[in-house]
mmCIF file of C-alpha atoms in Angstrom:
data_model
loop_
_atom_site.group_PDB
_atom_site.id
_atom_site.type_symbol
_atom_site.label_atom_id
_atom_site.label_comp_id
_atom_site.label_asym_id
_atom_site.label_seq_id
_atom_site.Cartn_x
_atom_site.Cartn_y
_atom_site.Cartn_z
ATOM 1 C CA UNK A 642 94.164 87.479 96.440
ATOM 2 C CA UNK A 643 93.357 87.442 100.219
ATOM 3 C CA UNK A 644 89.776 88.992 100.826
ATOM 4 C CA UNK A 645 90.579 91.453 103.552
ATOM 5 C CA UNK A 646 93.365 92.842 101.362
ATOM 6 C CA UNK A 647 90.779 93.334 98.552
ATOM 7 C CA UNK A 648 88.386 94.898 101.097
ATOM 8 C CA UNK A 649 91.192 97.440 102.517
ATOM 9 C CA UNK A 650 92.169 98.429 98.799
ATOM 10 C CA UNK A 651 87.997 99.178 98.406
ATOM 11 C CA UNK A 652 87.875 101.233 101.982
ATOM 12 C CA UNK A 653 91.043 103.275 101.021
ATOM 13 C CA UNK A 654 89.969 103.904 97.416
ATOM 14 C CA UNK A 655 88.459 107.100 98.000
ATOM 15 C CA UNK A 656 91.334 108.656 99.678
ATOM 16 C CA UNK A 657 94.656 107.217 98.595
ATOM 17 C CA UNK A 658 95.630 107.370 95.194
ATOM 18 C CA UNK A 659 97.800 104.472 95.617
ATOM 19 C CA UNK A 660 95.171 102.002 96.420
ATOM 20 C CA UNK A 661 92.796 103.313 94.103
ATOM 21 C CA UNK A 662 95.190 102.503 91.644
ATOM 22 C CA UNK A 663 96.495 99.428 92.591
ATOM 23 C CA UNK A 664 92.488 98.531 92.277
ATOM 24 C CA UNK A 665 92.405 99.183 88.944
ATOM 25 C CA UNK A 666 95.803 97.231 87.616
ATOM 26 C CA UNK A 667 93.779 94.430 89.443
ATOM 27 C CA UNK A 668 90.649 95.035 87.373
ATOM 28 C CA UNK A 669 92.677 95.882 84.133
ATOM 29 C CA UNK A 670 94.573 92.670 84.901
ATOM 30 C CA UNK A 671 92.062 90.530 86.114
ATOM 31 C CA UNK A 672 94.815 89.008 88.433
ATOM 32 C CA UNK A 673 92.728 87.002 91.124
ATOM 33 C CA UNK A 674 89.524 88.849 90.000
ATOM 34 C CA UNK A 675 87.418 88.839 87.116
ATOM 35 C CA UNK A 676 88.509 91.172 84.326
ATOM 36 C CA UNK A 677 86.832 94.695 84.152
ATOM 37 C CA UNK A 678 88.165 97.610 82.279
ATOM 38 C CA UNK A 679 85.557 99.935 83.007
ATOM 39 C CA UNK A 680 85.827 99.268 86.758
ATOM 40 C CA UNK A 681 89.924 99.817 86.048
ATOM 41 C CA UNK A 682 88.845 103.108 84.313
ATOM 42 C CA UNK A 683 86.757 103.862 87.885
ATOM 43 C CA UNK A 684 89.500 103.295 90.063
ATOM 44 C CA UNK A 685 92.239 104.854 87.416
ATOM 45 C CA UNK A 686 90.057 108.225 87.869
ATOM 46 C CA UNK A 687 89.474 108.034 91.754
ATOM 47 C CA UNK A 688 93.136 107.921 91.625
ATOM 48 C CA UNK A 689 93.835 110.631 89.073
ATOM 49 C CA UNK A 690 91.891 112.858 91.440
ATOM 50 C CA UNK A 691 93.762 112.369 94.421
ATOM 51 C CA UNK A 692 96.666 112.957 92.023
ATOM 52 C CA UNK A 693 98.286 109.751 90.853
ATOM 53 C CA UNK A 694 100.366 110.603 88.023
ATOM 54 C CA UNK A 695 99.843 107.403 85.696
ATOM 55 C CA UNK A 696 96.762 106.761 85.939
ATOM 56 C CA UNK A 697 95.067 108.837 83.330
ATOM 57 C CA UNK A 698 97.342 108.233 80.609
ATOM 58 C CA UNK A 699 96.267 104.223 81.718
ATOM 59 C CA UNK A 700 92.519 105.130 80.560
ATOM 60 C CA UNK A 701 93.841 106.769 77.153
ATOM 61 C CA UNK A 702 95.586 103.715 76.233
ATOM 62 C CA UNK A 703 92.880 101.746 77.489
ATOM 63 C CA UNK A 704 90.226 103.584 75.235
ATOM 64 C CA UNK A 705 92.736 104.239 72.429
ATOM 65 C CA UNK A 706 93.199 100.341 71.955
ATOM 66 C CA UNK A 707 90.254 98.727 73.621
ATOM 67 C CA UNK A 708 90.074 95.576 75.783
ATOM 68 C CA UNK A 709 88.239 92.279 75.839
ATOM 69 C CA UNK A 710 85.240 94.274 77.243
ATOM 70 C CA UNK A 711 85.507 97.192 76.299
ATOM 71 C CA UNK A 712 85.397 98.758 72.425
ATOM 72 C CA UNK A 713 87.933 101.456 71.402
ATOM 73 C CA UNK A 714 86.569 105.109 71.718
ATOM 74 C CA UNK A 715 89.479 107.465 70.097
ATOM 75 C CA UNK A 716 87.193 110.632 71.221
ATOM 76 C CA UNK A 717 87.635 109.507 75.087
ATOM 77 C CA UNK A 718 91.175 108.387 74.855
ATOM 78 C CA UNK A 719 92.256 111.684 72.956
ATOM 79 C CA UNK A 720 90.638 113.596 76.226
ATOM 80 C CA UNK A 721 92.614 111.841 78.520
ATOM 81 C CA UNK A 722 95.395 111.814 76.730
ATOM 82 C CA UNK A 723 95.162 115.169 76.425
ATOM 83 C CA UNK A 724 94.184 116.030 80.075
ATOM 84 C CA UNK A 725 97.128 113.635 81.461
ATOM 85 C CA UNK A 726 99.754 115.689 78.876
ATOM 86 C CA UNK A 727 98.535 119.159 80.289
ATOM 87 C CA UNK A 728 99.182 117.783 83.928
ATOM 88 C CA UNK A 729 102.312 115.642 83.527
ATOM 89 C CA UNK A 730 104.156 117.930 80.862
ATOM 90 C CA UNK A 731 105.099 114.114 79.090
ATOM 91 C CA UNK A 732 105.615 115.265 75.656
ATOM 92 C CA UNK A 733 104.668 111.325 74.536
ATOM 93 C CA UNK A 734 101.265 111.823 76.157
ATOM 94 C CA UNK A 735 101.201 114.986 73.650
ATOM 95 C CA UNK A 736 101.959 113.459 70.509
ATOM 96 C CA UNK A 737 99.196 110.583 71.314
ATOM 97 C CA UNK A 738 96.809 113.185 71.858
ATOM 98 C CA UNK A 739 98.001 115.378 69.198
ATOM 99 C CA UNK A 740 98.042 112.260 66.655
ATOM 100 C CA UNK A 741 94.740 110.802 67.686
ATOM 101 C CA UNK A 742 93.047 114.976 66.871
ATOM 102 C CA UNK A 743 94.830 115.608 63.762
ATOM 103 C CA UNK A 744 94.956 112.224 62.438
ATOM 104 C CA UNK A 745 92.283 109.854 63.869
ATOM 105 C CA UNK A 746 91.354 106.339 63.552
ATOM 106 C CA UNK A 747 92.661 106.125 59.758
ATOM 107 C CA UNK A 748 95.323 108.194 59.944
ATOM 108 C CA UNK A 749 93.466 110.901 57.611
ATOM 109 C CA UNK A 750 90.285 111.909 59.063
ATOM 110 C CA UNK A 751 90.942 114.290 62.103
ATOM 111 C CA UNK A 752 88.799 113.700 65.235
ATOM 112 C CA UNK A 753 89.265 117.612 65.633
ATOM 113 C CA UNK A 754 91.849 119.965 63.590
ATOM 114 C CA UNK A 755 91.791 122.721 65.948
ATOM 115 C CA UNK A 756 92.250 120.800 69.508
ATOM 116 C CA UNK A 757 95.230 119.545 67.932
ATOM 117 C CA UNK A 758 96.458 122.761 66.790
ATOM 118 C CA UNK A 759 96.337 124.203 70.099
ATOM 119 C CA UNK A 760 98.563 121.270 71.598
ATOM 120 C CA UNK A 761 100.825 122.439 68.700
ATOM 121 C CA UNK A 762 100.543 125.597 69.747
ATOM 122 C CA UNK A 763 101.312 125.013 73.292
ATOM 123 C CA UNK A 764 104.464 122.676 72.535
ATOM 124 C CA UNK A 765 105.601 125.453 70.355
ATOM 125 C CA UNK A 766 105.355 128.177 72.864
ATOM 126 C CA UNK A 767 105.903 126.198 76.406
ATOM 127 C CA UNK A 768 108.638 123.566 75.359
ATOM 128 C CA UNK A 769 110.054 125.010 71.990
ATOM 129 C CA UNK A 770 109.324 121.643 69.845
ATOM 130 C CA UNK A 771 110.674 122.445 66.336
ATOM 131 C CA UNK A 772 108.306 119.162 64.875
ATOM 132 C CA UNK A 773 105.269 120.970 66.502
ATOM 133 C CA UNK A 774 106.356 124.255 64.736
ATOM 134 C CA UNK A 775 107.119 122.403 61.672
ATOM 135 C CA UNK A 776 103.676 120.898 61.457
ATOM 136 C CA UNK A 777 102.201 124.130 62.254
ATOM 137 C CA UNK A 778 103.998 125.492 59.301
ATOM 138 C CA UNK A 779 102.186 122.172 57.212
ATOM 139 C CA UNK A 780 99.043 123.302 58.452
ATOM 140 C CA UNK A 781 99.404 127.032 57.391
ATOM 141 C CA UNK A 782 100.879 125.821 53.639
ATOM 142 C CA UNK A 783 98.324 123.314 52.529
ATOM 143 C CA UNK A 784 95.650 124.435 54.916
ATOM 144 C CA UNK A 785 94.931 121.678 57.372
ATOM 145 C CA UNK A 786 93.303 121.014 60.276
ATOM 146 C CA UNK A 787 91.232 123.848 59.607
ATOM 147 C CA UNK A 788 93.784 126.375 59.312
ATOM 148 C CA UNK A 789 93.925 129.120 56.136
ATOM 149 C CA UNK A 790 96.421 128.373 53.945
ATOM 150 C CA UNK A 791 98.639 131.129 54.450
ATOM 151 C CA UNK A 792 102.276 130.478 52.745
ATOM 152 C CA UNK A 793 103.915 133.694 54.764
ATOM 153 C CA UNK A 794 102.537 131.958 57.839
ATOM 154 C CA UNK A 795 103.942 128.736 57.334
ATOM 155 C CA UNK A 796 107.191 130.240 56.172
ATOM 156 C CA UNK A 797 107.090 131.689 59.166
ATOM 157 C CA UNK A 798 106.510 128.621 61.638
ATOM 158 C CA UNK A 799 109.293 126.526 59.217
ATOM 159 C CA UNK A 800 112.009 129.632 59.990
ATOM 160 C CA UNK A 801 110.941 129.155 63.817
ATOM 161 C CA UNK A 802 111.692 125.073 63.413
ATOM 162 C CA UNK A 803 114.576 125.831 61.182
ATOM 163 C CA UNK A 804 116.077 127.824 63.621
ATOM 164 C CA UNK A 805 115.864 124.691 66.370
ATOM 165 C CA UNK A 806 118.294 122.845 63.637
ATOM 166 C CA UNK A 807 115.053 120.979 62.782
ATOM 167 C CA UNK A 808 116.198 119.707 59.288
ATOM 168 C CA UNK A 809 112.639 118.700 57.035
ATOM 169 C CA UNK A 810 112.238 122.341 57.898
ATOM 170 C CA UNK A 811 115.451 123.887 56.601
ATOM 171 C CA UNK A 812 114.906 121.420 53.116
ATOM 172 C CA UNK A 813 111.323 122.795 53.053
ATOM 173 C CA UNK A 814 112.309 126.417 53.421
ATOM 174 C CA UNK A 815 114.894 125.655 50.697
ATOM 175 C CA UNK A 816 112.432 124.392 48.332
ATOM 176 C CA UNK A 817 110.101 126.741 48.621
ATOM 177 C CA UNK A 818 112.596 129.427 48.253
ATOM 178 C CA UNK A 819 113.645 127.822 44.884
ATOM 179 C CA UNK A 820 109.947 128.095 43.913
#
């Protein structure tokens, strides 16, 4: 990489999301520099506050599956996850967040119940997701993720997903009904 380009990228860093993100695909790369993810994370947030789109849901991956230098934090990648789904509206950048709070590391041991149930919460309200509703209906039946196990609740929040033409819901409803 030619020198003065590298040096322009460094100037404009501060106040053009585009070069403070091209910065850190270099340093996440390591294309014609050293390697350095948490330099890559610098430059990926420099750029998510001038309002680059992509580049916080870069640090959640990042964090979520680690790099050469860097171990994997789930906490930290679950924020930004989380923080780049509440800006972008990208219902993938939901479920990793949502997945990484209910479920953590081992699939079983929640990072934290209730963060996730309020990104549930919000996909049920703000873009009508019958899965969300359906595993807000899971939560209220077996009493997860620190919900109470309320069975007129979760009837409830299967009806809502039901209703969507979600189908586990409609056999769940069924079964229970036959209970």
């Amino acid at each position: 990489m030619e020198y003065n380009y590298f040096l322009s990228l460094i100037k404009k860093a501060n106040t053009d999301k585009a070069a403070a993100f091209e910065l850190g695909m270099l340093y996440m790369d390591g294309i014609k520099i050293p390697q350095n993810t948490l330099r890559a994370i610098f430059y990926f947030q420099q750029a998510t506050k001038l309002g680059h789109s992509n580049s916080q849901a870069l640090c959640g991956y990042l964090y979520k599956n680690g790099a050469t230098d860097l171990k994997p934090d789930l906490l930290k990648a679950a924020e930004f996850f989380e923080d780049a789904a509440l800006k972008s509206g990208d219902e993938l950048l939901f479920w990793e967040a949502i997945n990484l709070w209910l479920y953590g590391a081992d699939g079983k041991t929640p990072l934290d119940g209730q963060r996730g149930i309020r990104l549930l919460a919000y996909m049920d309200y703000i873009m009508e997701n019958p899965y969300s509703m359906f595993l807000r209906g899971e939560a209220c039946r077996k009493g997860l993720w620190g919900e109470p196990q309320n069975m007129d609740e979760a009837k409830r929040w299967y009806r809502y997903a039901a209703n969507l033409g979600y189908q586990p819901a409609l056999s769940t409803l069924s079964t229970l009904s036959a209970n």
